[in-house]
XYZ file of C-alpha atoms in Angstrom:
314
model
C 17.991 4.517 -20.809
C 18.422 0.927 -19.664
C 15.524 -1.493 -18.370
C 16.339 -4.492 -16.332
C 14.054 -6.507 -13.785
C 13.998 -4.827 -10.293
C 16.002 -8.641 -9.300
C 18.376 -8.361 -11.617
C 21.942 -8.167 -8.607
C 24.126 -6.859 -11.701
C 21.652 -4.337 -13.180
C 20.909 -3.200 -9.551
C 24.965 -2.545 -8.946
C 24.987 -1.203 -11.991
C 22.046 1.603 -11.310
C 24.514 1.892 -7.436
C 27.640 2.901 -9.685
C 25.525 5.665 -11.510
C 23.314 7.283 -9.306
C 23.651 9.788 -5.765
C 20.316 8.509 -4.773
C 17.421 6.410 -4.875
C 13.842 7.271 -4.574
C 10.732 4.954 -5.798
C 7.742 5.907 -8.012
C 5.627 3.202 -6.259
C 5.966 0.900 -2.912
C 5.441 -2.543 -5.213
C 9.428 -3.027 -5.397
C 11.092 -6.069 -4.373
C 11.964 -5.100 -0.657
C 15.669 -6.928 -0.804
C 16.171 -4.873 -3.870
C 16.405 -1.627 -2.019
C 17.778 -2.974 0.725
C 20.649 -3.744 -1.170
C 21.063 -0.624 -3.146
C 20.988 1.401 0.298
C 24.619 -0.726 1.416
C 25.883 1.732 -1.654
C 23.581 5.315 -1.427
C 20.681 6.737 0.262
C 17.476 5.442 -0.615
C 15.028 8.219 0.369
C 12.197 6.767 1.246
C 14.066 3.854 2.872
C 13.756 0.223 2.655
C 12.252 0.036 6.186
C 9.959 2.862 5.582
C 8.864 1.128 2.318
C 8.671 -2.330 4.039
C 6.060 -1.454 6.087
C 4.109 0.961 3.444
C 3.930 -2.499 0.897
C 2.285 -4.666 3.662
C -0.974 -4.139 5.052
C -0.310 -6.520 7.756
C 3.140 -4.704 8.928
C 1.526 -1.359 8.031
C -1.217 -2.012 10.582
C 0.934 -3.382 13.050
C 2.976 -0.543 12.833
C 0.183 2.152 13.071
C -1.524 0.737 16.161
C 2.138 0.897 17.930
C 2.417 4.206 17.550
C -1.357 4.443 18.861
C -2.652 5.859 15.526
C -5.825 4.921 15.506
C -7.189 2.055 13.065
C -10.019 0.152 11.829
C -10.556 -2.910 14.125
C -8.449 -5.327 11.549
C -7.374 -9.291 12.089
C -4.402 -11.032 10.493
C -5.139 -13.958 8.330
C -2.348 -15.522 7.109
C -3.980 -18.695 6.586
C -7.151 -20.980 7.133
C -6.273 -21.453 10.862
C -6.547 -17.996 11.427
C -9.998 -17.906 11.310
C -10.641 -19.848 14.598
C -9.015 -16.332 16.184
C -11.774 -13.964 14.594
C -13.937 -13.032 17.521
C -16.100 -10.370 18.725
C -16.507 -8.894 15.204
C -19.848 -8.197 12.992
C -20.217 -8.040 9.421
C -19.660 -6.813 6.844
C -16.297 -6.796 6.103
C -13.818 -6.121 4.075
C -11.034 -8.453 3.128
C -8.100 -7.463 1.691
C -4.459 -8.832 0.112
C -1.467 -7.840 2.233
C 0.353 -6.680 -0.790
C -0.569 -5.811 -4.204
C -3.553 -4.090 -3.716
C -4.789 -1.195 -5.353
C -7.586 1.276 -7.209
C -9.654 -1.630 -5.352
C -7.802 -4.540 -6.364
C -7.600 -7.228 -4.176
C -10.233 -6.530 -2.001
C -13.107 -8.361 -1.335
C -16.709 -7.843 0.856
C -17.565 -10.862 3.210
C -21.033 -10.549 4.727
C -20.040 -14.130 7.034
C -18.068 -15.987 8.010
C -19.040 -18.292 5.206
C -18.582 -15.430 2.644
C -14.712 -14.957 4.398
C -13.484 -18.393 3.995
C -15.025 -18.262 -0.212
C -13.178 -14.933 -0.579
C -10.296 -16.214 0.994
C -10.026 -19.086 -1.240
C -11.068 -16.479 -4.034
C -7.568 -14.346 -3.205
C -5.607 -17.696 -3.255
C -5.471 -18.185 -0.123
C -2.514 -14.780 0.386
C -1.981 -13.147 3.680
C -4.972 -10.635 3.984
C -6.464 -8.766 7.069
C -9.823 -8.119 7.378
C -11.350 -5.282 8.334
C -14.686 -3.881 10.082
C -16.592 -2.114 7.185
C -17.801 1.141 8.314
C -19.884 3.861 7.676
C -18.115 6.657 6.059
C -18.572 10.457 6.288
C -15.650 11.444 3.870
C -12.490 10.153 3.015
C -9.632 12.209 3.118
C -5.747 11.983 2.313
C -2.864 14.413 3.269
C 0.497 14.542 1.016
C 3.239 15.282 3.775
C 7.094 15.477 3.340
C 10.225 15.363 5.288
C 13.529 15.994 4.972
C 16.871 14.438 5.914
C 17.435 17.302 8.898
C 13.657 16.005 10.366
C 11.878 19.089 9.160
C 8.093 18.433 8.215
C 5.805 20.160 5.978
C 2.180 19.403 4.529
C -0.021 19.964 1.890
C -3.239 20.922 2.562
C -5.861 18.004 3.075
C -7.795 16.586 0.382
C -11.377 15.032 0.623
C -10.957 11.801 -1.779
C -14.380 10.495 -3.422
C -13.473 6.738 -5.034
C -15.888 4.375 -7.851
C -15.591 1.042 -7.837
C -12.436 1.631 -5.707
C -10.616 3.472 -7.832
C -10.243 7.490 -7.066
C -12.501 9.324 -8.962
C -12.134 12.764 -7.977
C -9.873 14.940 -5.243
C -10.587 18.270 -4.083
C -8.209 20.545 -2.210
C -8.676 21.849 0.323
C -10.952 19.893 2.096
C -14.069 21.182 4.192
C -13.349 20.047 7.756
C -14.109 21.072 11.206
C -10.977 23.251 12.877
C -10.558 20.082 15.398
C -10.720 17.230 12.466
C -7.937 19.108 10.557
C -5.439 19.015 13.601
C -5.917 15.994 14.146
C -5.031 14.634 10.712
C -2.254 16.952 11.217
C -1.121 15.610 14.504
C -1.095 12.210 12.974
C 0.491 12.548 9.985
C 3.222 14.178 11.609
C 3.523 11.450 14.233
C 3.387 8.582 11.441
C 6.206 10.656 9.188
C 8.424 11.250 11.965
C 8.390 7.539 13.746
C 9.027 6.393 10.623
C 11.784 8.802 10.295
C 10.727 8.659 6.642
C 12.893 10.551 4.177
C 10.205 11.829 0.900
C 6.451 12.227 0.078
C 4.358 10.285 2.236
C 0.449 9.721 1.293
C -1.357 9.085 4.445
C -5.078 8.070 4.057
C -8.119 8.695 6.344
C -11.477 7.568 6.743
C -13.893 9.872 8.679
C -16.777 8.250 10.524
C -18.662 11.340 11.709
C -16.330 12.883 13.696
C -13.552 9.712 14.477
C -10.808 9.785 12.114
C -9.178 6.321 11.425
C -6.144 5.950 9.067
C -6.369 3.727 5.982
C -3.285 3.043 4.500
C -0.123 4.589 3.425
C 1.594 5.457 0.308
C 5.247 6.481 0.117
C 5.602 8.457 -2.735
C 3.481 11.559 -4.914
C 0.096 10.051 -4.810
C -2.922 10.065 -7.250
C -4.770 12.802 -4.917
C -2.115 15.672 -4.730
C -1.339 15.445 -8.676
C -3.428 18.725 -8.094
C -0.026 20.567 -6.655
C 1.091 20.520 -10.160
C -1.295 23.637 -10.562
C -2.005 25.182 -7.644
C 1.077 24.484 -5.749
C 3.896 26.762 -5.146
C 6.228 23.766 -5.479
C 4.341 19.948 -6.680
C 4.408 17.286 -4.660
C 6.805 15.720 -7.644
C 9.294 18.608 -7.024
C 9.509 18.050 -3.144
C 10.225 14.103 -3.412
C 13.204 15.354 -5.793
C 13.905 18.288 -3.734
C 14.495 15.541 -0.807
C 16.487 13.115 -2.929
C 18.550 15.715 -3.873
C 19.033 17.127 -0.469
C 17.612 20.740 -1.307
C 15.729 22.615 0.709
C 11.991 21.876 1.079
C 9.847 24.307 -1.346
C 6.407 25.811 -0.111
C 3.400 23.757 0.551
C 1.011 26.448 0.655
C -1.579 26.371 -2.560
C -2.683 29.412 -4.729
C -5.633 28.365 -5.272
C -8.451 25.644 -4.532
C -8.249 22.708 -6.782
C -10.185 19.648 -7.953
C -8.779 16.417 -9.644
C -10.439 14.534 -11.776
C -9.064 10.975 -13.374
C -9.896 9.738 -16.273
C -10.511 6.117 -16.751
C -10.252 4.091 -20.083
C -13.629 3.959 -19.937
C -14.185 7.343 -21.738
C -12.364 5.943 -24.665
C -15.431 3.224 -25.382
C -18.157 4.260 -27.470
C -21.530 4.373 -25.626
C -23.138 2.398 -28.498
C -21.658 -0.658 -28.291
C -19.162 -0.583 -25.515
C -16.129 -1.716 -27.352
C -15.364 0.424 -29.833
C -12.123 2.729 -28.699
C -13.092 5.950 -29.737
C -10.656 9.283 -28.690
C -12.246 11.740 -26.446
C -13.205 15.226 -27.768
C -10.160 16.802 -25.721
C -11.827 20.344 -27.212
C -13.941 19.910 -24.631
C -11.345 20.472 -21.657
C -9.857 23.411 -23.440
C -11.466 25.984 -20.389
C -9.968 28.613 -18.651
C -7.678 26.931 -15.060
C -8.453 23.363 -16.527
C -5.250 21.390 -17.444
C -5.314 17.929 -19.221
C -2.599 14.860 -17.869
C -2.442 11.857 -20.392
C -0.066 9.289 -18.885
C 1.046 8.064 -22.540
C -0.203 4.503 -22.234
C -1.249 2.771 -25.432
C -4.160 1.019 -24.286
C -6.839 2.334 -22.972
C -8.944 -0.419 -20.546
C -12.281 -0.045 -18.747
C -11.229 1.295 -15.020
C -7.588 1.966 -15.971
C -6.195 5.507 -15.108
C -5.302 7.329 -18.379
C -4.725 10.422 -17.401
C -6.331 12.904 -15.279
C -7.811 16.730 -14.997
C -6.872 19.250 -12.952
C -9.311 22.207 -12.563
C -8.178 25.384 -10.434
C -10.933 27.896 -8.882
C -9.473 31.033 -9.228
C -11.151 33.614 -7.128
């Protein structure tokens, strides 16, 4: 196995002279990267598709074109832009264009005095800011299509996040008959305008019964890792099953399922807080409950080291 910088023009031909396809574990790759490997091979998702998933700004954009509805956002691209924020009432939310994540690079503003301190705080990045609201549940949807335009789903999830980081996923969500079609409906509109080749996460905030969507993830995503279980076929297995130009596998589960991650905070002793101590993984040795460490040496207060999977069988 070779390692190179995602910029590196020879190491990228290189990867072009040995490979059928490309597909991408996470939407934080240099955008002129792919679009250079995709002169050579498919790229599935594509550069486009992948272009507009990394930036907030374009993602937005994109979204309210295609009349998917959206929290009421503004561009800020720099200190000028403030002058053009009207007719809005805190509190906010201010976030990075690109790069954020698990609830990094985000930032509450409660004025507009707050907004120009958490600009400055952000260095002063392209962000948008958006109207906070008041949540009911938020949910996400793992959807995938195929090179011939055919479209299949997972079922929904209903996410619950601390500190901004996902905390637990169950599937399938509890949701009204009329909710559920219309995260349906939208998810297929997105995927197909995007003509989007692989997994697509899209995800949802529900304010009592109005659905907005929040962002957009194009690849497996941290709240369908419960398909490895309870899935016919994972979510992991379609994106290859795309790349690969096979046929799509089932989306239907076998049973209900829960997620939970596991942050490097379970590795700290309660005592003192800083001692790294292993979990008891006897514990998690249950009956439908399956263990995911992600192999990462460190463990860190609010990193993801893994994650549980329980299944509810009958």
């Amino acid at each position: 196995m070779n390692f190179a910088s995602f910029e590196d023009i020879s190491a990228l031909n290189e990867l072009a002279k040995r490979s059928e396809t490309i597909t991408v574990e996470t939407e934080n790759v240099p955008i002129e990267s792919l679009f250079l490997l995709s002169k050579f091979l498919p790229v599935r998702p594509s550069a486009e598709s992948v272009s507009i998933c990394q930036d907030r700004i374009k993602e937005k954009n994109f979204l309210s074109s295609i009349d998917v509805p959206v929290v009421k956002y503004f561009e800020i691209k720099n200190i000028a832009d403030f002058k053009l924020i009207k007719n809005t009432s805190y509190p906010c939310i201010l976030k990075t264009a690109q790069f954020g994540y698990d609830g990094r690079g985000q930032i509450i503003v409660n004025s507009k005095e707050e907004l120009a301190k958490g600009f400055d705080k952000l260095n002063n990045v392209p962000c948008v800011l958006e109207k906070k609201i008041n949540l009911t549940k938020e949910l996400s949807i793992i959807i995938v299509r195929n090179e011939n335009g055919i479209v299949k789903n997972f079922p929904i999830a209903e996410n619950k996040h601390k500190n901004g980081i996902l905390d637990t996923s169950f599937m399938p969500a509890k949701l009204s008959d009329k909710v559920s079609k219309a995260v349906y409906s939208i998810a297929t509109r997105i995927i197909n305008s995007l003509n989007y080749c692989g997994v697509l996460c899209v995800e949802f905030f529900l304010e009592k019964q109005n659905l907005y969507v929040n962002e957009l993830a194009p690849r497996p995503h941290n709240s369908g890792h419960q398909t490895i279980e309870a899935s016919r076929c994972s979510q992991f297995e379609q994106q290859i099953r795309v790349a690969t130009s096979m046929e799509l596998g089932s989306t239907a589960i076998k049973y209900p399922a829960m997620v939970q991650n596991l942050m490097g905070d379970l590795w700290f002793d309660d005592k003192d807080g800083k001692s790294i101590v292993e979990p008891n993984w006897d514990l998690f040795k249950k009956p439908g409950v399956f263990v995911h460490l992600y192999g990462k040496k460190e463990p860190r207060p609010g990193r993801k080291m893994g994650h549980v999977t329980e299944i509810f069988v009958g």
